[in-house]
Short mmCIF file of C-alpha atoms in Angstrom, two decimals:
data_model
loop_
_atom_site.label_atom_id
_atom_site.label_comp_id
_atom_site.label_asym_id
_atom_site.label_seq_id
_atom_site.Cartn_x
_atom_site.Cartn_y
_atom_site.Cartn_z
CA UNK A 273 -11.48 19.03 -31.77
CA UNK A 274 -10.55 21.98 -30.22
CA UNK A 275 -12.79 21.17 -26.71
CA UNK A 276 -11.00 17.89 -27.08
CA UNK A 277 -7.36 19.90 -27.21
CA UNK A 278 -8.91 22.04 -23.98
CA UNK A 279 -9.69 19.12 -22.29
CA UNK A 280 -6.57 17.87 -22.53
CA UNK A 281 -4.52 20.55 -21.42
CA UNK A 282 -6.99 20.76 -18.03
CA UNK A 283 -6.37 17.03 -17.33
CA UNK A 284 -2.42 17.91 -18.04
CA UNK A 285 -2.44 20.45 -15.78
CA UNK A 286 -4.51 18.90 -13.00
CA UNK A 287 -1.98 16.05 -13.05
CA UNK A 288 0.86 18.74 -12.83
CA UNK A 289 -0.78 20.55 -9.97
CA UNK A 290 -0.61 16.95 -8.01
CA UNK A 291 2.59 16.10 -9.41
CA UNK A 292 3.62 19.14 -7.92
CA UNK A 293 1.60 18.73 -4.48
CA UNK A 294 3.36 15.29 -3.86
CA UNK A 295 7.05 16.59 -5.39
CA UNK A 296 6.66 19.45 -2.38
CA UNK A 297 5.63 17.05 0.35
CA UNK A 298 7.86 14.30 0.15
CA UNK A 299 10.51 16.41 1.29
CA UNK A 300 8.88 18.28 3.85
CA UNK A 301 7.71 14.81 5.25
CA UNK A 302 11.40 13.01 5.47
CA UNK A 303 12.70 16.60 7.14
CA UNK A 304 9.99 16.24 9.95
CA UNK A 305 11.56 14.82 13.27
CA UNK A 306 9.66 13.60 16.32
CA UNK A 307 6.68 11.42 15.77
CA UNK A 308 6.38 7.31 15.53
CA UNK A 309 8.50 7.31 12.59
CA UNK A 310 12.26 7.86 13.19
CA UNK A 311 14.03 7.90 9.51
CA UNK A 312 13.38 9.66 6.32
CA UNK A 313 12.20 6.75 4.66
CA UNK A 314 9.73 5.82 7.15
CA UNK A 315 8.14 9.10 7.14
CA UNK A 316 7.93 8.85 3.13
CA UNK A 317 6.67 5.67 3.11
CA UNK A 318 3.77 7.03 5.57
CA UNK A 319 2.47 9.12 3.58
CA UNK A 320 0.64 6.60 1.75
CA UNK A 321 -1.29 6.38 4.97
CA UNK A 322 -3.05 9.73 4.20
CA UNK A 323 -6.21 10.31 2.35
CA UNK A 324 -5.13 13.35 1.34
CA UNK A 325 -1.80 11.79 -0.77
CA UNK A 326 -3.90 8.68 -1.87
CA UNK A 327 -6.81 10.67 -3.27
CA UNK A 328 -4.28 12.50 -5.09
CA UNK A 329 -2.60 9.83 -6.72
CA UNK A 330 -5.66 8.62 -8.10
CA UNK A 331 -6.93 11.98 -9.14
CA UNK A 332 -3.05 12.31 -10.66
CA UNK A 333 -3.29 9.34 -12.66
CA UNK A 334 -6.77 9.75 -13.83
CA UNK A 335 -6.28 13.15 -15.11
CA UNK A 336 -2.48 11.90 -16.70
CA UNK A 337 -4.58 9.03 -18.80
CA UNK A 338 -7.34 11.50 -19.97
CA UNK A 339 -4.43 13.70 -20.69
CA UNK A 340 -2.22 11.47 -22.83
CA UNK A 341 -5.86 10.19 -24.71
CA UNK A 342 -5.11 6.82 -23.23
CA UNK A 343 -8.41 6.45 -20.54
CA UNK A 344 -10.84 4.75 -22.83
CA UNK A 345 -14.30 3.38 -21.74
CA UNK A 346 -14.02 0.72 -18.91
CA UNK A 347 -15.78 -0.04 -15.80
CA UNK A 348 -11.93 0.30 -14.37
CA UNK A 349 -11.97 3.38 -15.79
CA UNK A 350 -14.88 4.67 -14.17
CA UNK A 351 -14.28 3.17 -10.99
CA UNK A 352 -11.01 5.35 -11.16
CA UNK A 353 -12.51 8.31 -12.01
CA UNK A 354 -15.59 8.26 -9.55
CA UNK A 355 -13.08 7.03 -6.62
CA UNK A 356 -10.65 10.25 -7.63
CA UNK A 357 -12.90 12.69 -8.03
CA UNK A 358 -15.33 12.19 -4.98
CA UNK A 359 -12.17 10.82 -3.01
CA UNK A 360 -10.58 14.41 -3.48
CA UNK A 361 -13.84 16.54 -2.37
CA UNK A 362 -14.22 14.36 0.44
CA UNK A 363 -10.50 15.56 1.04
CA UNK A 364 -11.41 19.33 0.35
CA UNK A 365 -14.28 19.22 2.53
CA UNK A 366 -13.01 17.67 5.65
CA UNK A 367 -9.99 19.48 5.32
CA UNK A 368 -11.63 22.83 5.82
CA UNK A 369 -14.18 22.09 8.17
CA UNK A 370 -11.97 19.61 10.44
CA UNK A 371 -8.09 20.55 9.51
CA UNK A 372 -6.95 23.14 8.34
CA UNK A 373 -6.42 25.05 11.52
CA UNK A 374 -4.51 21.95 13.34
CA UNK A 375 -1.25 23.00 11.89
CA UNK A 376 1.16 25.85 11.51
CA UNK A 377 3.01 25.66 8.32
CA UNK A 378 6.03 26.98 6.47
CA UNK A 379 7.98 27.15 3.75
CA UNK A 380 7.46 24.53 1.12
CA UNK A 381 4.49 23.02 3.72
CA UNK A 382 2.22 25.57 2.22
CA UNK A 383 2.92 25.05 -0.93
CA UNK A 384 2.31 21.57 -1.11
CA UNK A 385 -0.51 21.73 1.39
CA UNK A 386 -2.11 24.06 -1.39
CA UNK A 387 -1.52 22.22 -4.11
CA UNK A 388 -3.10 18.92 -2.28
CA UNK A 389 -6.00 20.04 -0.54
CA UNK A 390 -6.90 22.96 -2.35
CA UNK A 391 -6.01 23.90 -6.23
CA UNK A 392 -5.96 19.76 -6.94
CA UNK A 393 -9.70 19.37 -5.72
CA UNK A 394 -11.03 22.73 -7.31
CA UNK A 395 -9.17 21.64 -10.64
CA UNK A 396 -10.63 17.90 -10.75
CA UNK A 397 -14.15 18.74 -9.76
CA UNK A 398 -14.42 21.70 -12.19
CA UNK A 399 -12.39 19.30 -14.83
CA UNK A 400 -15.03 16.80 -14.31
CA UNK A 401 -18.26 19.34 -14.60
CA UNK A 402 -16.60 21.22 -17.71
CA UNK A 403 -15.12 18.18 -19.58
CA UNK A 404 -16.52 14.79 -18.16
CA UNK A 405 -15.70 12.22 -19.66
CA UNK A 406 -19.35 11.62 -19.65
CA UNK A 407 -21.07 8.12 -19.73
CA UNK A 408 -18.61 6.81 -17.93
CA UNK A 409 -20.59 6.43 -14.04
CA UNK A 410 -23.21 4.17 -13.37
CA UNK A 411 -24.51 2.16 -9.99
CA UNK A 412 -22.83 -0.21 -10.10
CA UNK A 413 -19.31 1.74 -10.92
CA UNK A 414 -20.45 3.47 -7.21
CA UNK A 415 -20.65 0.48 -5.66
CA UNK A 416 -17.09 -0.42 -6.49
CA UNK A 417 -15.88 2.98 -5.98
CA UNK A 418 -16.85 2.62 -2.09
CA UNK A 419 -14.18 -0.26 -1.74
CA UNK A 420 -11.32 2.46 -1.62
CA UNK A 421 -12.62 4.63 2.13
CA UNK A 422 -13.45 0.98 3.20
CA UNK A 423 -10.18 -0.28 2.94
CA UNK A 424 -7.99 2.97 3.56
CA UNK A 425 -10.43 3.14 7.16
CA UNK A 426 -9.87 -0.90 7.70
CA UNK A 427 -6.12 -0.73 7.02
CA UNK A 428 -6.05 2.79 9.00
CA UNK A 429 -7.63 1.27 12.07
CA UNK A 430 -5.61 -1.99 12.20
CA UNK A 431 -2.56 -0.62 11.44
CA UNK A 432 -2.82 2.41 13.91
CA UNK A 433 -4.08 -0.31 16.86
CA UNK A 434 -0.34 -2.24 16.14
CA UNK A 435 1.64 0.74 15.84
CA UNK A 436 0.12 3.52 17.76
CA UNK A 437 -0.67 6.07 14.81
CA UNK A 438 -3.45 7.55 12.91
CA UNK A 439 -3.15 10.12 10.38
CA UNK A 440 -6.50 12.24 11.32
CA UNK A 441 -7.54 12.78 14.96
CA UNK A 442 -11.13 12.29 13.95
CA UNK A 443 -10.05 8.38 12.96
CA UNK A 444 -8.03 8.04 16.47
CA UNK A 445 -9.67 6.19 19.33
CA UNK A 446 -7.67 7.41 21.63
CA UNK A 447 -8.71 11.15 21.25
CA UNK A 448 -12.30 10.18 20.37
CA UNK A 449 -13.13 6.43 21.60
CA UNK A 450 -14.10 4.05 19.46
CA UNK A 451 -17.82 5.26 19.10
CA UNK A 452 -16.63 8.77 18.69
CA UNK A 453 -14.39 7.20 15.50
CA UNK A 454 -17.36 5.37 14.25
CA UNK A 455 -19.89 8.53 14.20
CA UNK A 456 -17.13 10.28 12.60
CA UNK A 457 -16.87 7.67 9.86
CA UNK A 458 -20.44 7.58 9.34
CA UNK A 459 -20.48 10.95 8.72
CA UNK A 460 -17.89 10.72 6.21
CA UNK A 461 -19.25 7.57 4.47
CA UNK A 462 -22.35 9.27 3.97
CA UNK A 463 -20.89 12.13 2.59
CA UNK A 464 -18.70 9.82 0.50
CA UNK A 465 -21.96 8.21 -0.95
CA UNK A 466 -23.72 11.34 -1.26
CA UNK A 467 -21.43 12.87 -3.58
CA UNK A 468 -20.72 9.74 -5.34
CA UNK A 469 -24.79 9.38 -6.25
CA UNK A 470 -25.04 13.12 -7.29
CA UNK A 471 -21.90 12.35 -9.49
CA UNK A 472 -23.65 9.42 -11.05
CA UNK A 473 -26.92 11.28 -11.07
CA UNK A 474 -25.69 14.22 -13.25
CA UNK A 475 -23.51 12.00 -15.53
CA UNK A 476 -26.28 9.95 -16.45
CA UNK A 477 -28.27 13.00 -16.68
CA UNK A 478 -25.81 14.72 -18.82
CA UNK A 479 -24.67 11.58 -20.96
CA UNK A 480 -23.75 12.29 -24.25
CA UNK A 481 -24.08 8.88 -25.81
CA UNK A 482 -24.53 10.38 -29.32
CA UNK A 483 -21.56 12.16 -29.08
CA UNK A 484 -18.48 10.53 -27.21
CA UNK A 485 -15.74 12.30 -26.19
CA UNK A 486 -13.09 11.84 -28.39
CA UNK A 487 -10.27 12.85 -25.97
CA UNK A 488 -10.67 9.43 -24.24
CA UNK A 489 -8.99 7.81 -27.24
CA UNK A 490 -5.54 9.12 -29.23
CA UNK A 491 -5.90 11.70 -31.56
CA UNK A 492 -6.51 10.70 -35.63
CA UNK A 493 -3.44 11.11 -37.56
CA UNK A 494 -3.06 14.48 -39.49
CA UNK A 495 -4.06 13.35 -42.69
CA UNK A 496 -7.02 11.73 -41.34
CA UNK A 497 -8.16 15.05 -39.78
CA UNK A 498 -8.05 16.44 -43.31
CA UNK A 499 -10.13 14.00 -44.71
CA UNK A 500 -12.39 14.59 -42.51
CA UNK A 501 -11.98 18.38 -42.37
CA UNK A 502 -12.76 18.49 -46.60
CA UNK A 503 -15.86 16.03 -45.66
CA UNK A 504 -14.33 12.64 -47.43
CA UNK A 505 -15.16 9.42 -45.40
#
């Protein structure tokens, strides 16, 4: 029980960490002037265009069900926690080699740009490798999982063609062409499905089906734990 409290509080705090990632960099978004978007609210609402923010929220609301004891064993489920957890390395990955030295940034910036593409990846994949949930991946679970970069890249590409903006330079066809966008995406994707198979690989490697993890549903009532503590079933 007490891995199962541990576990817990990691998930918590992972969720915090975004929480507190996205709290930063909503306001630090509506303050920015200049660009395609000319009001506050426009700028907010574009943030949902970013890998970076979307990977979070589904990292954020993973870790907040696993947290609360609430997850429980479902293909959704798993497609939730695959599509977080390899969505945010992606994230953590391209940000260093491709990013991180595009922008100058100050103030609360930094703070949330920390919180988002650094402590939030580091804290879900070593959340994931220390506490699981285990049993949870399989093929077909990848297979679904890929559905989320296919339809952030479709939406990104359609929407940036009508309105004239991309979030990533490395997704913009006017800095790179169209082929240069595709070989960028390819590299990605495969990245994408590389991690996701190693993921899948090493949970079904490490499965504990013997021994579920017991965080992934509420905790017994008190008196229940003392049955079981004195050995009375």
């Amino acid at each position: 029980m007490q891995a199962s409290k541990i576990a817990r509080a990691w998930f918590g705090l992972t969720a915090l960490v975004v929480i507190a990632g996205l709290a930063a960099q909503i306001p630090v978004s509506a303050g920015t002037t200049g660009g395609v978007f000319h009001t506050p609210a426009g700028r907010v609402a574009n943030l949902l265009a970013f890998f970076t923010i979307d990977s979070n929220i589904l990292v954020g609301i993973g870790s907040l069900l696993l947290a609360l004891g609430v997850a429980g064993r479902s293909t959704l489920f798993g497609v939730l926690r695959l599509t977080g957890l390899v969505g945010i390395t992606v994230t953590g990955v391209v940000f260093q080699v491709a990013l991180a030295d595009l922008y100058e940034l100050h103030g609360w910036a930094v703070f949330a740009d920390t919180m988002l593409h650094k402590v939030s990846p580091l804290m879900c994949v070593a959340g994931w490798l220390l506490f699981g949930p285990r049993g949870q991946l399989s093929w077909r679970v990848l297979w679904w999982s890929l559905l989320y970069p296919l339809i952030w890249l479709a939406v990104t590409l359609v929407r940036g063609a009508i309105i004239g903006f991309y979030p990533y330079p490395f997704v913009d066809p006017g800095i790179n062409s169209y082929g240069g966008v595709a070989f960028n995406c390819v590299l990605i994707g495969v990245l994408f499905i590389g991690l996701a198979a190693a993921a899948v690989g090493f949970d079904r490697t490490f499965s504990r089906r013997d021994e579920p993890d017991d965080y992934l549903a509420p905790d017994p009532p008190e008196s229940v734990e003392r049955i079981r503590d004195a050995g009375t079933y």
